[in-house]
Every structure is written in C-alpha cells, then in structure tokens.
Short mmCIF file of C-alpha atoms and ligand atoms in Angstrom, two decimals:
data_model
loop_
_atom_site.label_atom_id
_atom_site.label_comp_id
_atom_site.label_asym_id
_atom_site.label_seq_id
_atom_site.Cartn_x
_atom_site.Cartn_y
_atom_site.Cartn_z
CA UNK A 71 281.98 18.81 45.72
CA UNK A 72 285.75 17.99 45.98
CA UNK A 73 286.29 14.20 45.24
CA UNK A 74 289.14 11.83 46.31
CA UNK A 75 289.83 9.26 44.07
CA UNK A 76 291.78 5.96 45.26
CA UNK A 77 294.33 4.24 42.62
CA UNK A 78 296.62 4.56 39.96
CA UNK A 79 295.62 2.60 37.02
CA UNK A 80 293.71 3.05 33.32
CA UNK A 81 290.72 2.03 35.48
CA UNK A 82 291.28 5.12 37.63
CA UNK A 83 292.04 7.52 34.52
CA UNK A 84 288.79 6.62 33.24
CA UNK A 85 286.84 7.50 36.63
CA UNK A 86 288.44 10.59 37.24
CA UNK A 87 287.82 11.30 33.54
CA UNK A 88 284.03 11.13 33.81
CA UNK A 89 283.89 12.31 37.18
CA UNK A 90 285.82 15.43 35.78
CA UNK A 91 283.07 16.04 33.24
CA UNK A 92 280.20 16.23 36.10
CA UNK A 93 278.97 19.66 36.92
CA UNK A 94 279.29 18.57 40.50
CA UNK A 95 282.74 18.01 40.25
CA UNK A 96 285.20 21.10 42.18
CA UNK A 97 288.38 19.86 42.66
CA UNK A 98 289.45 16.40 42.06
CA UNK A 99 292.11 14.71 43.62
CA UNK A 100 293.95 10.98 43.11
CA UNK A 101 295.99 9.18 45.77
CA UNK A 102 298.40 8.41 44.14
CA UNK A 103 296.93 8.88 40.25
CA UNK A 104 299.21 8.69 36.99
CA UNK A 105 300.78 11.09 34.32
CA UNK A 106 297.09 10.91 32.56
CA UNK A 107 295.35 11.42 36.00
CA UNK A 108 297.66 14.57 36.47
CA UNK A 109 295.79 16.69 33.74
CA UNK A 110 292.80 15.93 35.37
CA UNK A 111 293.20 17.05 39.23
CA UNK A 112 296.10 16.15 41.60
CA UNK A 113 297.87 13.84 42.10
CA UNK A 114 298.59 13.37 45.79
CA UNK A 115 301.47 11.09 47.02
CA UNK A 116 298.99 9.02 49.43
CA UNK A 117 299.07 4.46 49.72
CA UNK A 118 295.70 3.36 48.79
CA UNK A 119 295.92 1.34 52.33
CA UNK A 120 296.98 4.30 54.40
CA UNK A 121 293.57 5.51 55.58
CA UNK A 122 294.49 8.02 58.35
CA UNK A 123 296.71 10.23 55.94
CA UNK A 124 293.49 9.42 53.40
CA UNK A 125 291.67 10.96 56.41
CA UNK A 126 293.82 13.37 57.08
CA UNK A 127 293.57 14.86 53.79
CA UNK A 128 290.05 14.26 53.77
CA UNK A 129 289.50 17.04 56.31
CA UNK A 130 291.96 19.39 55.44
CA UNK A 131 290.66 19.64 52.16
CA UNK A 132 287.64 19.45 52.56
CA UNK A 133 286.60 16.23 50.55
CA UNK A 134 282.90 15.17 50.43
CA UNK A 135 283.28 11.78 48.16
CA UNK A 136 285.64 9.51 48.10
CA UNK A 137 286.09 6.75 45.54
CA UNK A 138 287.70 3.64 45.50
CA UNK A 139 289.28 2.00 42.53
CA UNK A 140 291.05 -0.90 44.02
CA UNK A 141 290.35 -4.24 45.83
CA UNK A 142 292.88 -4.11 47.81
CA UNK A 143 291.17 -0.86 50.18
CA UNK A 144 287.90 -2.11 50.39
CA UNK A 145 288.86 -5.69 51.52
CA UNK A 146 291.30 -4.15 53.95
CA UNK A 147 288.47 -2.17 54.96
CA UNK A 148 288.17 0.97 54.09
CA UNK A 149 284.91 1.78 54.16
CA UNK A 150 284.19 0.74 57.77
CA UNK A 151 287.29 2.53 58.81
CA UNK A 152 285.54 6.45 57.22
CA UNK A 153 282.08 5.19 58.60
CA UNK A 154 283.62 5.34 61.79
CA UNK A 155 285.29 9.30 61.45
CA UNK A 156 282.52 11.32 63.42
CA UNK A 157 285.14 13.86 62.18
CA UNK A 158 284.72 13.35 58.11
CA UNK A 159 280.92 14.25 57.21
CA UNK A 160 281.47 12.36 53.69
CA UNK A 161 281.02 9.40 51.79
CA UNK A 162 282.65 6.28 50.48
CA UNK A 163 281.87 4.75 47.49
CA UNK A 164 282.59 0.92 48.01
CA UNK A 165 281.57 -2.39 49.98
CA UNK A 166 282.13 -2.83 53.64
CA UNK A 167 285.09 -5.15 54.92
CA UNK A 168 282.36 -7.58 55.26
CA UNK A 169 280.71 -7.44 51.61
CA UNK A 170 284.11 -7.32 49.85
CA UNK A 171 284.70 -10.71 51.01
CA UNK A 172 282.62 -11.31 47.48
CA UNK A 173 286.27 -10.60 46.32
CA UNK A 174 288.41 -10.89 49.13
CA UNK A 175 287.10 -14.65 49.64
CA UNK A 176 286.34 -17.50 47.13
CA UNK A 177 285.05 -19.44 49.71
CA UNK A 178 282.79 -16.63 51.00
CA UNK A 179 281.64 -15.68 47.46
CA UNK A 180 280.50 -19.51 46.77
CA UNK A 181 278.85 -20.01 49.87
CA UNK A 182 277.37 -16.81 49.23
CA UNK A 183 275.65 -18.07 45.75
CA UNK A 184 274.92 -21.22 47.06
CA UNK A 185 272.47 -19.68 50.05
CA UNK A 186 270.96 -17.50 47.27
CA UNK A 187 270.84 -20.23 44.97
CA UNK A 188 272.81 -18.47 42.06
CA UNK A 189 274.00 -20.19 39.08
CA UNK A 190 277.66 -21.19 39.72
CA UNK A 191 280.30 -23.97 39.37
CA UNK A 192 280.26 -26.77 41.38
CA UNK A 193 282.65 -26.92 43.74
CA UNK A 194 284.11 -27.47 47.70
CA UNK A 195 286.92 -26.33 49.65
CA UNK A 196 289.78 -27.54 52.14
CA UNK A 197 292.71 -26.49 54.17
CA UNK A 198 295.15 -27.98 55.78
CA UNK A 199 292.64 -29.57 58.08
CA UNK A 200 290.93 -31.90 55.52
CA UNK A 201 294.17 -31.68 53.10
CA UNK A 202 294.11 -35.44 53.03
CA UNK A 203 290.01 -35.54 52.09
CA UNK A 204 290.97 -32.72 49.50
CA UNK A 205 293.30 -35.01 47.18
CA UNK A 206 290.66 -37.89 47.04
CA UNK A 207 288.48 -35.17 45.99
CA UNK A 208 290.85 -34.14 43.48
CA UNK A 209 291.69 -37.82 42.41
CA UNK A 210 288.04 -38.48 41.71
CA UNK A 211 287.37 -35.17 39.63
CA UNK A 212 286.15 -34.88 36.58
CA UNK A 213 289.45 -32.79 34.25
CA UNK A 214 290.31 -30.39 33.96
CA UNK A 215 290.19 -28.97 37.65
CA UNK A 216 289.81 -25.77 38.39
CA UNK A 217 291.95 -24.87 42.15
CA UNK A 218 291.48 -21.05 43.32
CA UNK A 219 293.24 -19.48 46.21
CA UNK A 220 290.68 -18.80 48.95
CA UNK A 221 292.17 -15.07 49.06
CA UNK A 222 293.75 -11.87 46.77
CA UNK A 223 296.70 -13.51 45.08
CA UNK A 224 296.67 -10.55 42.74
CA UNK A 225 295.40 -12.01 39.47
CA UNK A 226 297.83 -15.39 39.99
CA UNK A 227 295.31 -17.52 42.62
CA UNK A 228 293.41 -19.45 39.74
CA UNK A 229 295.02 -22.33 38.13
CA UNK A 230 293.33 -24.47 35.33
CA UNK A 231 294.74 -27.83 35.99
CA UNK A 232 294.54 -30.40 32.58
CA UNK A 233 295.87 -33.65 35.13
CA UNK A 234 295.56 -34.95 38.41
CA UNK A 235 298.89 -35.09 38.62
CA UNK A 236 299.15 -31.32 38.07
CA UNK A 237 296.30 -30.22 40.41
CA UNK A 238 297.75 -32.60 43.25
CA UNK A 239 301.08 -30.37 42.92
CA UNK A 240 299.56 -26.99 42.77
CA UNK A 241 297.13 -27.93 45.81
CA UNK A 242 300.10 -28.99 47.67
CA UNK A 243 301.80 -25.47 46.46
CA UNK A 244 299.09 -23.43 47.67
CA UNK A 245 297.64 -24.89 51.16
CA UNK A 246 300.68 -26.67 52.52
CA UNK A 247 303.63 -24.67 50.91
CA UNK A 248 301.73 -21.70 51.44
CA UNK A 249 302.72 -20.17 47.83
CA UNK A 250 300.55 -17.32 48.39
CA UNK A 251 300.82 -16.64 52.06
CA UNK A 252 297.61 -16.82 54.10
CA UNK A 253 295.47 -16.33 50.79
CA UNK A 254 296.45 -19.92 50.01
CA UNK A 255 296.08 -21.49 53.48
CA UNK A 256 292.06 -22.43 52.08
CA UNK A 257 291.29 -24.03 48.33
CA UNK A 258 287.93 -23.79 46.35
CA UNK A 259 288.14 -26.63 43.89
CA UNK A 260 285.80 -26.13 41.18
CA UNK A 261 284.27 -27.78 38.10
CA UNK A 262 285.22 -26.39 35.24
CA UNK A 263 282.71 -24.60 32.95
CA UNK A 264 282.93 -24.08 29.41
CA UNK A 265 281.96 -20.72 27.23
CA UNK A 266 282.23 -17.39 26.13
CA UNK A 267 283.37 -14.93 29.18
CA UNK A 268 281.96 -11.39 29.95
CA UNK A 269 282.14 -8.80 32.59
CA UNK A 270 278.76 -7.10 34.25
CA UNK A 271 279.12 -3.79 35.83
CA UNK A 272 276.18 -2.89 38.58
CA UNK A 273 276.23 -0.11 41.03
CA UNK A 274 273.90 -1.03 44.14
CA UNK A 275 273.60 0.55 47.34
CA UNK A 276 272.71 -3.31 49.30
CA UNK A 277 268.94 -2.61 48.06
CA UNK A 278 268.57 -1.42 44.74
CA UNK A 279 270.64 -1.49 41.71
CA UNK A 280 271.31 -0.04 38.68
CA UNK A 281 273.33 -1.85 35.10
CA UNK A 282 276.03 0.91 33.69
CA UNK A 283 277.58 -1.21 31.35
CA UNK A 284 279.27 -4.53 30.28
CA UNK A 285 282.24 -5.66 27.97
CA UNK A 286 284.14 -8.46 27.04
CA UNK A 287 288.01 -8.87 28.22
CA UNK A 288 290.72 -10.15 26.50
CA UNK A 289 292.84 -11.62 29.00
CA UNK A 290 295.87 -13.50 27.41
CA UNK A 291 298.86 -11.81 25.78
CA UNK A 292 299.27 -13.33 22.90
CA UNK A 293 296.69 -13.13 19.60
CA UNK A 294 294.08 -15.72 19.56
CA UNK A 295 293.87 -15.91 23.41
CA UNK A 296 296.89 -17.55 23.78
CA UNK A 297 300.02 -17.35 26.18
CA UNK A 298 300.36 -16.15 29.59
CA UNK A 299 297.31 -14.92 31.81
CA UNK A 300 297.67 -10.54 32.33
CA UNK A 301 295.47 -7.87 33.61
CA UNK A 302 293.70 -7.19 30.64
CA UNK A 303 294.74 -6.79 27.04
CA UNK A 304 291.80 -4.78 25.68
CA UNK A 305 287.88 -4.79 26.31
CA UNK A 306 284.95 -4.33 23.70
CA UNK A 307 281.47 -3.02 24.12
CA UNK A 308 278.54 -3.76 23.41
CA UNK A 309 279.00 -7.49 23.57
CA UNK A 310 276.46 -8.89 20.62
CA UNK A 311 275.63 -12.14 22.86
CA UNK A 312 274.40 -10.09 25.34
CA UNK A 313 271.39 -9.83 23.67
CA UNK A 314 267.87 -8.99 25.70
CA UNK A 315 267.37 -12.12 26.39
CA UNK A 316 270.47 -13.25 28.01
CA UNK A 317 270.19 -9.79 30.05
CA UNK A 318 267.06 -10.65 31.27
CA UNK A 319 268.66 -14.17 32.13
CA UNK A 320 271.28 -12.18 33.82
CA UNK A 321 269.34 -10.07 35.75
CA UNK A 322 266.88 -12.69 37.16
CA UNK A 323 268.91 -15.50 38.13
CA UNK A 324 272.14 -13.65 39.27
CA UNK A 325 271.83 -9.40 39.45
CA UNK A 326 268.66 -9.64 41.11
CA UNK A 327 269.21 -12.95 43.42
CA UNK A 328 272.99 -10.86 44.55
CA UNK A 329 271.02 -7.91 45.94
CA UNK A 330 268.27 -9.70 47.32
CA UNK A 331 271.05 -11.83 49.44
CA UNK A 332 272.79 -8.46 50.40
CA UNK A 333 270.03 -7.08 51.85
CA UNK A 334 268.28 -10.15 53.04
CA UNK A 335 271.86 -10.91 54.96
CA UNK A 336 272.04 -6.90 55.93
CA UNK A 337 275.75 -6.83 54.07
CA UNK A 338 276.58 -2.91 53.52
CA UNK A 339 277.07 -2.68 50.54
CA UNK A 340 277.36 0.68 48.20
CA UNK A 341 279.56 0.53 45.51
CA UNK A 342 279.87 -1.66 42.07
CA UNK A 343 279.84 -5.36 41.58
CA UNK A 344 281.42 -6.83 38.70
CA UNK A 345 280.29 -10.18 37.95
CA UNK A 346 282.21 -12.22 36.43
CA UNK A 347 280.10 -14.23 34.10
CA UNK A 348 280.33 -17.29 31.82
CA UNK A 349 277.95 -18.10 29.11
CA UNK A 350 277.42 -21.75 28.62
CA UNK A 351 275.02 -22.45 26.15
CA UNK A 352 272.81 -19.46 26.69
CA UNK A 353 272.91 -19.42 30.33
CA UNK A 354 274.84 -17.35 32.71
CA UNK A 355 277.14 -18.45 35.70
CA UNK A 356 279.34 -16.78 37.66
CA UNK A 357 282.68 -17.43 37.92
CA UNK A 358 283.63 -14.27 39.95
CA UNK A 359 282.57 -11.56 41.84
CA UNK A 360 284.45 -8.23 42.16
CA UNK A 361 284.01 -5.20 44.39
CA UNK A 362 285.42 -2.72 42.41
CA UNK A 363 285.58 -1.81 38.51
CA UNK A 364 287.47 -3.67 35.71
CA UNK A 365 290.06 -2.51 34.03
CA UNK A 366 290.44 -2.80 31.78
CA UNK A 367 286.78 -2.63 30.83
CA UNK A 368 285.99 0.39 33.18
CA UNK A 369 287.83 2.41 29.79
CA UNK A 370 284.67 1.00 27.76
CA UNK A 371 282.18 1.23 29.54
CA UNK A 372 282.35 4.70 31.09
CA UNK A 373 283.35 6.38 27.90
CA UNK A 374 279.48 4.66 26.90
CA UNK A 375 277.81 5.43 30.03
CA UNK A 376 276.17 9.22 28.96
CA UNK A 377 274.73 9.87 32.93
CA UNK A 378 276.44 12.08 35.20
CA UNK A 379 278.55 9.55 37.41
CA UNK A 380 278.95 12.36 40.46
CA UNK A 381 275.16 12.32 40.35
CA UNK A 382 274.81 8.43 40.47
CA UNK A 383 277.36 8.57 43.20
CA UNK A 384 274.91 10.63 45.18
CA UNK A 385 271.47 9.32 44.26
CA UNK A 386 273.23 5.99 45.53
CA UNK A 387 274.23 7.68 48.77
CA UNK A 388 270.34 9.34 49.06
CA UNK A 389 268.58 5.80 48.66
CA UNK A 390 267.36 7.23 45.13
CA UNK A 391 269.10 5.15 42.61
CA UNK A 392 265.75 3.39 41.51
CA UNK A 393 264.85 6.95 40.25
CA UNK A 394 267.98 6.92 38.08
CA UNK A 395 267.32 5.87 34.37
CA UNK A 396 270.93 4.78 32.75
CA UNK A 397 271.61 5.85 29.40
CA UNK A 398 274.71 4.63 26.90
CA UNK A 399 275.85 6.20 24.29
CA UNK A 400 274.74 4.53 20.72
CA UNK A 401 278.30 3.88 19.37
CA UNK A 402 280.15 0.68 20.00
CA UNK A 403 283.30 1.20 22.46
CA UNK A 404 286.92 -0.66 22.09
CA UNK A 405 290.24 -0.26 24.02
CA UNK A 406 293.34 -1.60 23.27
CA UNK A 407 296.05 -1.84 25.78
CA UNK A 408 299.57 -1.00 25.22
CA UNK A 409 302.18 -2.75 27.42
CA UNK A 410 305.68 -3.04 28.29
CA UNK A 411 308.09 -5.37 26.52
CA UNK A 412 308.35 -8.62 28.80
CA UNK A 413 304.86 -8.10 30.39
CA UNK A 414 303.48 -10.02 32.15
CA UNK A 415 306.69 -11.24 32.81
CA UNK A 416 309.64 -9.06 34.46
CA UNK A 417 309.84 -5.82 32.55
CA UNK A 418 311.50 -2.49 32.62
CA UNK A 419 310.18 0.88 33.77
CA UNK A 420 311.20 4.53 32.71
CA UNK A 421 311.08 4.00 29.23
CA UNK A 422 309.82 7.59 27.29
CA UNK A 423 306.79 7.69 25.77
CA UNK A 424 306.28 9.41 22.56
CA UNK A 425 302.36 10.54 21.86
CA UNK A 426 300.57 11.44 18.75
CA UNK A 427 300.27 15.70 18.19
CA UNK A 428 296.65 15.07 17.67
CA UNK A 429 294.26 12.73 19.09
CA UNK A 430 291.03 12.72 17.41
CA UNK A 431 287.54 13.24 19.24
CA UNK A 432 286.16 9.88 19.09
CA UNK A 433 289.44 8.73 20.48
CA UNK A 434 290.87 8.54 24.54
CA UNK A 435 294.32 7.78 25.04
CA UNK A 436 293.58 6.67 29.09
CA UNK A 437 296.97 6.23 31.25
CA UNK A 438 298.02 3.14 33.28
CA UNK A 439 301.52 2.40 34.03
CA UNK A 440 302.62 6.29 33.98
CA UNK A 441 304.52 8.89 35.36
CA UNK A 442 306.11 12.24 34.31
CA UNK A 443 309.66 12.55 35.03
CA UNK A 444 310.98 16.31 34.25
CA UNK A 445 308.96 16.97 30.53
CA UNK A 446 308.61 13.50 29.66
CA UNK A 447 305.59 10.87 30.44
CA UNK A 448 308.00 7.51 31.16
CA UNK A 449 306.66 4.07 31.13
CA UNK A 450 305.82 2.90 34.96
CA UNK A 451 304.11 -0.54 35.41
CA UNK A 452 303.18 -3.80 32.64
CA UNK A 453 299.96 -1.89 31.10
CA UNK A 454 300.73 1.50 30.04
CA UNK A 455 298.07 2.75 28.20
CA UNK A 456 294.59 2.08 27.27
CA UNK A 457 293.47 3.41 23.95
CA UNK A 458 289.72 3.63 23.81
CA UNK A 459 287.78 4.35 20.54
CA UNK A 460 284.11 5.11 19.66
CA UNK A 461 282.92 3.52 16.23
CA UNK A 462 279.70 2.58 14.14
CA UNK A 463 280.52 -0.94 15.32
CA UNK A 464 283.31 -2.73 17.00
CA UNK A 465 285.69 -3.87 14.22
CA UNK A 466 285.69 0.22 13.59
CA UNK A 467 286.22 1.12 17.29
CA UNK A 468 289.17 -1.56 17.73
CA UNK A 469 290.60 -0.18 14.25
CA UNK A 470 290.29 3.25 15.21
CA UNK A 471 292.25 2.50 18.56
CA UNK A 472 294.76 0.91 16.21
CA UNK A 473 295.38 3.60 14.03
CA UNK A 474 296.42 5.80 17.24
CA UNK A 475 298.71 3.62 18.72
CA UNK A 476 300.50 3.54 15.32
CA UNK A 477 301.49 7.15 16.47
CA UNK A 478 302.99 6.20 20.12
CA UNK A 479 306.16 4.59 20.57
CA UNK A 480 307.91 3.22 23.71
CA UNK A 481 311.17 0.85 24.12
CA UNK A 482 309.55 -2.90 24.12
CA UNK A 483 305.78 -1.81 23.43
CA UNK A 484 303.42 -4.40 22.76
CA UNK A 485 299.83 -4.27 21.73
CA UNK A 486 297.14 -7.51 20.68
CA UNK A 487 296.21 -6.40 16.68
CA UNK A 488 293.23 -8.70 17.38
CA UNK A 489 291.01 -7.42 20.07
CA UNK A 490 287.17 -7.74 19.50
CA UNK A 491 288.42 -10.64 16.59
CA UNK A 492 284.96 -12.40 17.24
CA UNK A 493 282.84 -9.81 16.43
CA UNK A 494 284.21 -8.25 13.46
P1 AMP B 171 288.96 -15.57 38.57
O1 AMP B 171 290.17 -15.01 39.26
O2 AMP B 171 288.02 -16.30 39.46
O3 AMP B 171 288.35 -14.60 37.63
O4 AMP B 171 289.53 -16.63 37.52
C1 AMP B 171 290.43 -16.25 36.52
C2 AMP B 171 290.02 -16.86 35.22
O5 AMP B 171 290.03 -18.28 35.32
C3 AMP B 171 288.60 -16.52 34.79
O6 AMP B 171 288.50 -15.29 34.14
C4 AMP B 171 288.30 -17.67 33.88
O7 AMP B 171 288.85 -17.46 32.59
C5 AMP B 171 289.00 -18.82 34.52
N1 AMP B 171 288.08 -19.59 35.37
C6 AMP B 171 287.83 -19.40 36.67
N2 AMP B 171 286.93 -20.28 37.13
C7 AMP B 171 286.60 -21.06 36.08
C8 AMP B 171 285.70 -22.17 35.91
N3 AMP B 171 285.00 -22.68 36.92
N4 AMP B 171 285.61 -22.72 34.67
C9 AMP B 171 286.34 -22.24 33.64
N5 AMP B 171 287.19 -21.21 33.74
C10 AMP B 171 287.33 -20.62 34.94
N1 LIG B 172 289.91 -7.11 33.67
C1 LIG B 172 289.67 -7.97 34.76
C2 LIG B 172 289.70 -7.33 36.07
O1 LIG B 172 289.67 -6.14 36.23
O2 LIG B 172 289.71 -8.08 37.06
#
C-alpha cells in the first residue's frame, strides 16, 4: 500500500524507517519529512495542518494509510476531517479531535483519570472566572507547585514552582496575561510527585490494546539532568525498573483502566498513547498523556520492536490487534541526540553536516532538524540527529552511539556524554 506519513522530526525518521522495511510498504511518502526521511520515500512540501492539500494528494496518489507523527494534526483534528472524505477510501492512524484532548487538554486528561479512577496527581483547575479562588488555592499548597497550561504550549506549559511567590506570578502570567494565548486562559494546579520518570508506548484501537515498547527520556540539556527543559536529549531501552511487576502494575491500574474509559465513554480512538508515567516508590502515576509517539524515544523503541508495523497498522484498522503477539528484539536500545549550539535557546540553522563514511550495522544515524541544500545535509531545527545503537546492555548501546557521533561534526554541536548514566 502507498503510505503518507505526517511530520518532520527523528520521531518521523524512525516511522518511516520501519514502515519502509514492511513488505506492505509501496511507496512511501512524508509531508514535509527531512534529509534522512528523503532516502526513504518523498518528501512532499505539504503543512502537517493543511488537510485538503493532505487530501488532495491522498487521492491523486493513491494513498491507503496515513500516519500521523505530530500533536499538533490530531488535536486540530485530523482524523475526523479524512473520516468525513466519502472520496478517500483510507485510513488514519491517530485519535479523533475528541480523544486527543488526552493531549490537547490538561484539564480534560485529569478529569478523564479521575472518572476512571487512575492513579494521578492531585490537583484542580481555574480561569479567569475563579482566578481569585485559584491564589488561595495556591497560597495554601503544599511546595513546590506544579501550574500546567490547560492547552499545547509546545513543551513550555509546565512550570515547577519552588515558592508561592513564584507560582502566584506565573499563574498570573498564564491565565490573566495570557502568556500562551488561549492555551493559558485555564490552569491545572497540581501536587507535585516525586520519582523516577518513564515513557509507555500502547497502540489501541478504543477497545483493545497492544504494549510496543517503553524508554526512559532524558529531558534536560545539561549532564546530570541539569539546565534548561528541551525536547529530548537521548532515550534508553529497556528500562531495568520496569521490571514484571511494575508492568503488571502498569497495565492494571492505568493501560487497562485508559481503554476501558475510551470505550466505556465511546472516544474514537486508533492510534498510540504515550503515558507519561512516574514511579513513586514502586507505583505508577501518570503525569501525562500523549496522542502521538515520543521522540525522542520513538528512535528506541521501534528499532526494538521486531513486528511488522504496516501490519499492526492494519490489524488495528480490522479490529484484530488482540490477535497480534508483540515481539522486541533481545538487545538493549540507546539514542543520543545531537543538537545545535544554543539549543534550546535561540540557535542557528544551515550549518553543514559532516557524516561518518561508514556506519556500522548495529548503529542508526536517524535525522531531525535536517535538510539538503545542493550536496550537502545542513543543520535545520535545535535536535539534529538521533544516534541510536543496539548493545548487550545499555552502557554498550549509549557507548556505541558515542563512538559515532565522534565521526560527525557541525558548527555549535552539542551532545549529553551521560545518557542512560543510571543504569550503567
Ligand atoms: P508534561 O508536559 O505534563 O509532561 O510535564 C513536563 C514535565 O514536568 C514532566 O515530564 C515532569 O518532569 C514534570 N512534571 C509534570 N507534572 C509533574 C508532577 N505532578 N510532579 C512532578 N513533576 C511533574
Ligand atoms: N520526549 C518527550 C515527548 O516526546 O514528548
């Protein structure tokens, strides 16, 4: 089948890397894709919110799947809007408008856990019509505070405030000087929960569900977890905490109880859900849903994930994903992320990127940030590459990854030497 894949990011390399390996793969395309997506299909010059020229070239060429990397789409809506095409006979691979409010809508997502009864944070929410209400609440909490922008704020809505005097400011900031638009016009204000992090990958179509993987992010810049917040600074896989016991913890009180409350509720829903998870003292809580894939974690786990994703894709579509067993591959999986000098502050673009003459096998240089001007691959965004690794064990995978990115060179480049330093 030919397959349209939505994004540009190291996320979206990965996917149409694994997709490309399916026998049911014919001609993949990416709206609008990278310099690494390039060698893979097309790259088509499409906005991942522009869904009539999606549609458009949907139909003219004859696209069966299409898959969404992004939040952004799928909480716009993008699945509703191809439901609707009596024109387009294919299928989307995402939530509905509705069910990426898990995403789209801290307020939504903790209501959502509360009716299901899913282990969360405490927490409540105001907006300019109980603003007053809101900074008793805050004045009487428990530190630190933890203040999240109802909507997409793209990575910046969550602020970890260590004084009243602090989380007063930013909940002024957010609901009455509206420092993230509409997304800020509502507050969840949560209690603040203390452990180890780690990210949950599930595809589901609203009924059933299947695990393909899980990983642990390393979120700040700087070595040791400290500095500013980013995208994503390298992922490792498996996670040794994440033992059988904590899975089956995982599964019962949150994987299972999510699905349930989909169906139960009727939310279309047929795509992944990333949860967000926090392990305090051996039990899980969520601290986020997603709608989409990590990234960058999706470069883990898919590289680990031996089924046929094109075929999972489908058995989800048929209703048949219970008759799916998931298999990973035995090795442990680490990628470090290369960025741009400044990230995630203001950086530069265009910078030439210089690549290794030979990559070995149990090594993936996925792109991010790329494009190709003339011969060259030039830097093109914060994250420009994700360099995922096989090894025996993680502390070989992350070392591995290391090695290679000793051969590439950019102006500014920066990588973490210490992904994965927990586990080694
Ligand atoms: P989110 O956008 O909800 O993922 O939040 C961004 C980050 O803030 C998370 O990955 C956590 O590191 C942190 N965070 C969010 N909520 C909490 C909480 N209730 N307690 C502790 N840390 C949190
Ligand atoms: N790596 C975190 C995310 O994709 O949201």
């Amino acid at each position: 089948m030919n397959i349209l894949l939505l994004g540009s990011g190291g996320r979206e390399h990965a996917l149409a890397w694994k997709m490309k390996q399916s026998k049911l793969c014919d001609k993949l395309f990416i709206a609008p894709g990278n310099a690494g997506t390039a060698r893979l299909g097309k790259n088509v010059n499409i906005n991942v919110n522009d869904f009539e020229q999606q549609k458009s070239f949907c139909i003219e060429n004859n696209i069966e799947l299409l898959v969404v990397g992004p939040e952004d789409p799928l909480v716009n809506g993008v699945y509703d809007f191809f439901k609707n095409q009596i024109d387009w006979k294919g299928f989307v691979i995402g939530p509905s408008k509705y069910g990426a409010q898990l995403e789209g809508s801290k307020a939504f997502s903790k209501k959502f856990m509360q009716r299901h009864n899913i282990p969360t944070a405490d927490y409540a929410e105001f907006d300019a019509t109980n603003f007053e209400e809101g900074k008793k609440y805050i004045q009487q909490h428990s530190l630190p505070i933890v203040l999240k922008a109802d909507g997409l704020a793209a990575g910046k809505g969550v602020v970890i405030a260590t004084s009243h005097d602090e989380a007063l400011n930013v909940f002024e900031e957010m609901i009455i000087n509206k420092q993230f638009g509409e997304a800020s016009s509502k507050v969840v204000i949560e209690e603040f929960l203390s452990g180890i992090e780690v990210s949950i990958f599930v595809l589901t179509d609203g009924k059933d569900y299947k695990i393909i993987g899980h990983a642990k992010d390393y979120k700040r810049i700087g070595e040791g977890d400290t500095g500013l917040n980013t995208g994503g600074m390298g992922c490792v896989t498996p996670v040794p905490f994440v033992d059988k016991i904590f899975m089956q913890k995982i599964e019962s009180k949150i994987i299972r109880p999510t699905v349930d409350g989909l169906s139960k509720e009727d939310i279309g829903y047929k795509g992944f859900i990333f949860f967000g998870l926090i392990n305090v003292n051996g039990e899980p809580f969520v601290i986020e849903y997603n709608c989409r894939m990590g990234d960058p974690e999706t470069e883990v786990v898919l590289p680990r994930l031996k089924n046929d994703l094109v075929e999972l894709f489908i058995s989800l579509h048929d209703g048949k994903l219970s008759e799916t067993t998931i298999e990973f591959d035995e090795r442990a999986c680490a990628t470090v992320v290369a960025v741009s000098g400044g990230y995630p502050g203001d950086y530069e673009k265009g910078k030439v990127i210089s690549f290794p003459e030979d990559i070995p096998g149990e090594s993936i240089i996925f792109h991010a940030g790329t494009k190709v001007i003339g011969n060259d691959i030039v830097t093109n965004g914060g994250r420009v590459l994700a360099v995922t690794s096989y090894g025996k064990n993680i502390g070989e995978a992350v070392q591995q990854s290391k090695n290679i990115l000793k051969g590439i060179s950019f102006e500014g480049m920066n990588y973490r030497k210490d992904i994965g330093y927990e586990f080694e």
